[in-house]
Amino acid sequence: MAVILEPKKPHSGKQIEQLATKVLLRSIELLGGLSKLAQHRNLTWLASLARACLAVVLKEEYMKTEKEIAEYLGVSTASVRNMLRANVDVVKEKLADLDKLSEEEKGELKTHTAGAVAKLAYRLVKQEQNTDTLIEGLSAGEPG
């Protein structure tokens, strides 16, 4: 049985931004919400999270290489590699005890941690999109 892969639609910067924004918002939720980040004076984490969200979207949705992502973001290839190879399971443990992070971790969100949060958030966003698509498909089949 042959598997037919449909080509992805050409992307625009706007499509990348829209999905990355959804992933960023989900990442903020995973970190306890914007208020919690503000209370802990961790708003500087937003830049790291934004880069990681863009990196994950570019890799997962548009199959961009680490080099292409690095050029897009204006960061090193090593930084992109750290984001994309981050271990989601490790960050889940950190998220459970966010208040207990070391002072160094509280001061600056490490690249691999931002990457893991972004990967986890991306998975959640994609699950929601798939569920919404399924529900829309089922609703479209109902008689009106």
PDB file of C-alpha atoms in Angstrom:
ATOM      1  CA  MET A   1       0.000   0.000   0.000  1.00  0.00           C
ATOM      2  CA  ALA A   2       1.503   3.305  -1.071  1.00  0.00           C
ATOM      3  CA  VAL A   3       1.368   6.280   1.239  1.00  0.00           C
ATOM      4  CA  ILE A   4       0.677   9.541  -0.515  1.00  0.00           C
ATOM      5  CA  LEU A   5       2.092  12.570   1.178  1.00  0.00           C
ATOM      6  CA  GLU A   6       0.467  15.853   0.366  1.00  0.00           C
ATOM      7  CA  PRO A   7       2.875  18.735  -0.055  1.00  0.00           C
ATOM      8  CA  LYS A   8       2.697  21.389   2.610  1.00  0.00           C
ATOM      9  CA  LYS A   9       1.247  24.664   1.499  1.00  0.00           C
ATOM     10  CA  PRO A  10       3.793  27.389   0.844  1.00  0.00           C
ATOM     11  CA  HIS A  11       4.225  29.354   4.037  1.00  0.00           C
ATOM     12  CA  SER A  12       4.222  33.012   4.678  1.00  0.00           C
ATOM     13  CA  GLY A  13       5.843  34.881   7.503  1.00  0.00           C
ATOM     14  CA  LYS A  14       2.341  35.568   8.786  1.00  0.00           C
ATOM     15  CA  GLN A  15       1.495  31.850   9.044  1.00  0.00           C
ATOM     16  CA  ILE A  16       4.737  31.160  10.905  1.00  0.00           C
ATOM     17  CA  GLU A  17       4.033  34.046  13.289  1.00  0.00           C
ATOM     18  CA  GLN A  18       0.441  32.952  13.935  1.00  0.00           C
ATOM     19  CA  LEU A  19       1.363  29.409  14.899  1.00  0.00           C
ATOM     20  CA  ALA A  20       4.439  30.496  16.869  1.00  0.00           C
ATOM     21  CA  THR A  21       2.247  32.969  18.773  1.00  0.00           C
ATOM     22  CA  LYS A  22      -0.181  30.199  19.712  1.00  0.00           C
ATOM     23  CA  VAL A  23       2.756  28.101  20.892  1.00  0.00           C
ATOM     24  CA  LEU A  24       4.175  31.049  22.846  1.00  0.00           C
ATOM     25  CA  LEU A  25       0.855  31.657  24.595  1.00  0.00           C
ATOM     26  CA  ARG A  26       0.613  27.971  25.498  1.00  0.00           C
ATOM     27  CA  SER A  27       4.228  28.119  26.776  1.00  0.00           C
ATOM     28  CA  ILE A  28       3.333  31.022  29.040  1.00  0.00           C
ATOM     29  CA  GLU A  29       0.387  29.015  30.371  1.00  0.00           C
ATOM     30  CA  LEU A  30       2.703  26.072  31.089  1.00  0.00           C
ATOM     31  CA  LEU A  31       4.944  28.391  33.086  1.00  0.00           C
ATOM     32  CA  GLY A  32       2.021  29.440  35.271  1.00  0.00           C
ATOM     33  CA  GLY A  33       0.724  32.390  33.270  1.00  0.00           C
ATOM     34  CA  LEU A  34       1.930  35.891  32.629  1.00  0.00           C
ATOM     35  CA  SER A  35       1.087  37.046  36.158  1.00  0.00           C
ATOM     36  CA  LYS A  36       3.276  34.352  37.669  1.00  0.00           C
ATOM     37  CA  LEU A  37       6.155  35.284  35.373  1.00  0.00           C
ATOM     38  CA  ALA A  38       5.723  38.921  36.383  1.00  0.00           C
ATOM     39  CA  GLN A  39       5.600  38.051  40.100  1.00  0.00           C
ATOM     40  CA  HIS A  40       8.857  36.139  39.801  1.00  0.00           C
ATOM     41  CA  ARG A  41      10.367  38.915  37.676  1.00  0.00           C
ATOM     42  CA  ASN A  42      10.868  36.430  34.853  1.00  0.00           C
ATOM     43  CA  LEU A  43       9.487  38.503  31.997  1.00  0.00           C
ATOM     44  CA  THR A  44      12.945  38.363  30.418  1.00  0.00           C
ATOM     45  CA  TRP A  45      12.099  34.726  29.682  1.00  0.00           C
ATOM     46  CA  LEU A  46       9.679  35.849  26.973  1.00  0.00           C
ATOM     47  CA  ALA A  47      12.429  36.536  24.430  1.00  0.00           C
ATOM     48  CA  SER A  48      13.923  33.065  24.936  1.00  0.00           C
ATOM     49  CA  LEU A  49      10.489  31.475  24.720  1.00  0.00           C
ATOM     50  CA  ALA A  50       9.641  33.402  21.544  1.00  0.00           C
ATOM     51  CA  ARG A  51      12.857  32.250  19.838  1.00  0.00           C
ATOM     52  CA  ALA A  52      12.254  28.662  20.923  1.00  0.00           C
ATOM     53  CA  CYS A  53       8.636  28.730  19.713  1.00  0.00           C
ATOM     54  CA  LEU A  54       9.686  30.048  16.319  1.00  0.00           C
ATOM     55  CA  ALA A  55      12.445  27.428  16.107  1.00  0.00           C
ATOM     56  CA  VAL A  56      10.065  24.573  16.898  1.00  0.00           C
ATOM     57  CA  VAL A  57       7.446  25.786  14.407  1.00  0.00           C
ATOM     58  CA  LEU A  58      10.054  26.249  11.667  1.00  0.00           C
ATOM     59  CA  LYS A  59      11.444  22.766  12.280  1.00  0.00           C
ATOM     60  CA  GLU A  60       8.197  20.858  12.747  1.00  0.00           C
ATOM     61  CA  GLU A  61       5.944  22.633  10.264  1.00  0.00           C
ATOM     62  CA  TYR A  62       8.348  23.801   7.583  1.00  0.00           C
ATOM     63  CA  MET A  63      11.188  21.271   7.881  1.00  0.00           C
ATOM     64  CA  LYS A  64      13.814  24.003   8.144  1.00  0.00           C
ATOM     65  CA  THR A  65      17.376  23.009   8.989  1.00  0.00           C
ATOM     66  CA  GLU A  66      19.150  24.179  12.125  1.00  0.00           C
ATOM     67  CA  LYS A  67      21.233  26.515   9.973  1.00  0.00           C
ATOM     68  CA  GLU A  68      18.170  28.032   8.293  1.00  0.00           C
ATOM     69  CA  ILE A  69      16.454  28.505  11.644  1.00  0.00           C
ATOM     70  CA  ALA A  70      19.576  30.097  13.126  1.00  0.00           C
ATOM     71  CA  GLU A  71      19.739  32.565  10.234  1.00  0.00           C
ATOM     72  CA  TYR A  72      16.022  33.342  10.579  1.00  0.00           C
ATOM     73  CA  LEU A  73      16.340  33.966  14.322  1.00  0.00           C
ATOM     74  CA  GLY A  74      19.765  35.609  14.258  1.00  0.00           C
ATOM     75  CA  VAL A  75      21.244  33.140  16.740  1.00  0.00           C
ATOM     76  CA  SER A  76      23.928  30.470  16.567  1.00  0.00           C
ATOM     77  CA  THR A  77      23.309  27.034  15.135  1.00  0.00           C
ATOM     78  CA  ALA A  78      24.347  25.624  18.529  1.00  0.00           C
ATOM     79  CA  SER A  79      21.564  27.586  20.230  1.00  0.00           C
ATOM     80  CA  VAL A  80      19.019  26.222  17.762  1.00  0.00           C
ATOM     81  CA  ARG A  81      20.363  22.702  18.264  1.00  0.00           C
ATOM     82  CA  ASN A  82      19.974  23.079  22.055  1.00  0.00           C
ATOM     83  CA  MET A  83      16.389  24.286  21.663  1.00  0.00           C
ATOM     84  CA  LEU A  84      15.388  21.495  19.309  1.00  0.00           C
ATOM     85  CA  ARG A  85      17.084  18.679  21.208  1.00  0.00           C
ATOM     86  CA  ALA A  86      15.737  19.698  24.602  1.00  0.00           C
ATOM     87  CA  ASN A  87      14.231  16.942  26.722  1.00  0.00           C
ATOM     88  CA  VAL A  88      10.537  17.553  27.339  1.00  0.00           C
ATOM     89  CA  ASP A  89      10.382  15.067  30.233  1.00  0.00           C
ATOM     90  CA  VAL A  90      13.033  16.971  32.183  1.00  0.00           C
ATOM     91  CA  VAL A  91      11.210  20.260  31.787  1.00  0.00           C
ATOM     92  CA  LYS A  92       7.937  18.701  32.937  1.00  0.00           C
ATOM     93  CA  GLU A  93       9.622  18.046  36.281  1.00  0.00           C
ATOM     94  CA  LYS A  94      10.904  21.621  36.411  1.00  0.00           C
ATOM     95  CA  LEU A  95       7.452  22.979  35.636  1.00  0.00           C
ATOM     96  CA  ALA A  96       6.015  21.049  38.551  1.00  0.00           C
ATOM     97  CA  ASP A  97       8.417  22.849  40.911  1.00  0.00           C
ATOM     98  CA  LEU A  98       8.789  26.199  39.156  1.00  0.00           C
ATOM     99  CA  ASP A  99       9.067  28.008  42.477  1.00  0.00           C
ATOM    100  CA  LYS A 100      12.065  25.856  43.421  1.00  0.00           C
ATOM    101  CA  LEU A 101      14.242  26.661  40.397  1.00  0.00           C
ATOM    102  CA  SER A 102      17.768  27.788  41.169  1.00  0.00           C
ATOM    103  CA  GLU A 103      18.460  31.519  41.197  1.00  0.00           C
ATOM    104  CA  GLU A 104      20.473  31.145  37.981  1.00  0.00           C
ATOM    105  CA  GLU A 105      17.527  29.428  36.273  1.00  0.00           C
ATOM    106  CA  LYS A 106      15.112  32.013  37.618  1.00  0.00           C
ATOM    107  CA  GLY A 107      17.252  34.839  36.255  1.00  0.00           C
ATOM    108  CA  GLU A 108      17.548  33.524  32.724  1.00  0.00           C
ATOM    109  CA  LEU A 109      15.602  30.828  30.973  1.00  0.00           C
ATOM    110  CA  LYS A 110      18.168  28.422  29.600  1.00  0.00           C
ATOM    111  CA  THR A 111      18.018  27.684  25.889  1.00  0.00           C
ATOM    112  CA  HIS A 112      17.319  23.991  26.371  1.00  0.00           C
ATOM    113  CA  THR A 113      14.591  24.709  28.922  1.00  0.00           C
ATOM    114  CA  ALA A 114      12.921  27.216  26.604  1.00  0.00           C
ATOM    115  CA  GLY A 115      13.169  24.676  23.799  1.00  0.00           C
ATOM    116  CA  ALA A 116      11.566  21.942  25.875  1.00  0.00           C
ATOM    117  CA  VAL A 117       8.728  24.225  26.998  1.00  0.00           C
ATOM    118  CA  ALA A 118       8.166  25.273  23.375  1.00  0.00           C
ATOM    119  CA  LYS A 119       8.170  21.653  22.181  1.00  0.00           C
ATOM    120  CA  LEU A 120       5.653  20.668  24.834  1.00  0.00           C
ATOM    121  CA  ALA A 121       3.470  23.683  24.021  1.00  0.00           C
ATOM    122  CA  TYR A 122       3.691  22.915  20.285  1.00  0.00           C
ATOM    123  CA  ARG A 123       2.463  19.367  20.903  1.00  0.00           C
ATOM    124  CA  LEU A 124      -0.479  20.681  22.922  1.00  0.00           C
ATOM    125  CA  VAL A 125      -1.386  23.244  20.251  1.00  0.00           C
ATOM    126  CA  LYS A 126      -1.253  20.578  17.530  1.00  0.00           C
ATOM    127  CA  GLN A 127      -3.436  18.237  19.607  1.00  0.00           C
ATOM    128  CA  GLU A 128      -5.995  21.019  19.996  1.00  0.00           C
ATOM    129  CA  GLN A 129      -5.912  21.768  16.269  1.00  0.00           C
ATOM    130  CA  ASN A 130      -6.392  18.097  15.423  1.00  0.00           C
ATOM    131  CA  THR A 131      -9.309  17.838  17.860  1.00  0.00           C
ATOM    132  CA  ASP A 132     -10.887  21.007  16.439  1.00  0.00           C
ATOM    133  CA  THR A 133     -10.496  19.662  12.890  1.00  0.00           C
ATOM    134  CA  LEU A 134     -12.094  16.361  13.880  1.00  0.00           C
ATOM    135  CA  ILE A 135     -15.012  18.100  15.575  1.00  0.00           C
ATOM    136  CA  GLU A 136     -15.505  20.407  12.563  1.00  0.00           C
ATOM    137  CA  GLY A 137     -15.450  17.371  10.264  1.00  0.00           C
ATOM    138  CA  LEU A 138     -18.019  15.562  12.356  1.00  0.00           C
ATOM    139  CA  SER A 139     -20.203  18.666  12.570  1.00  0.00           C
ATOM    140  CA  ALA A 140     -20.016  19.205   8.799  1.00  0.00           C
ATOM    141  CA  GLY A 141     -21.393  15.694   8.271  1.00  0.00           C
ATOM    142  CA  GLU A 142     -24.454  16.333  10.422  1.00  0.00           C
ATOM    143  CA  PRO A 143     -27.691  17.097   8.620  1.00  0.00           C
ATOM    144  CA  GLY A 144     -28.723  20.749   8.941  1.00  0.00           C
TER     145      GLY A 144
END
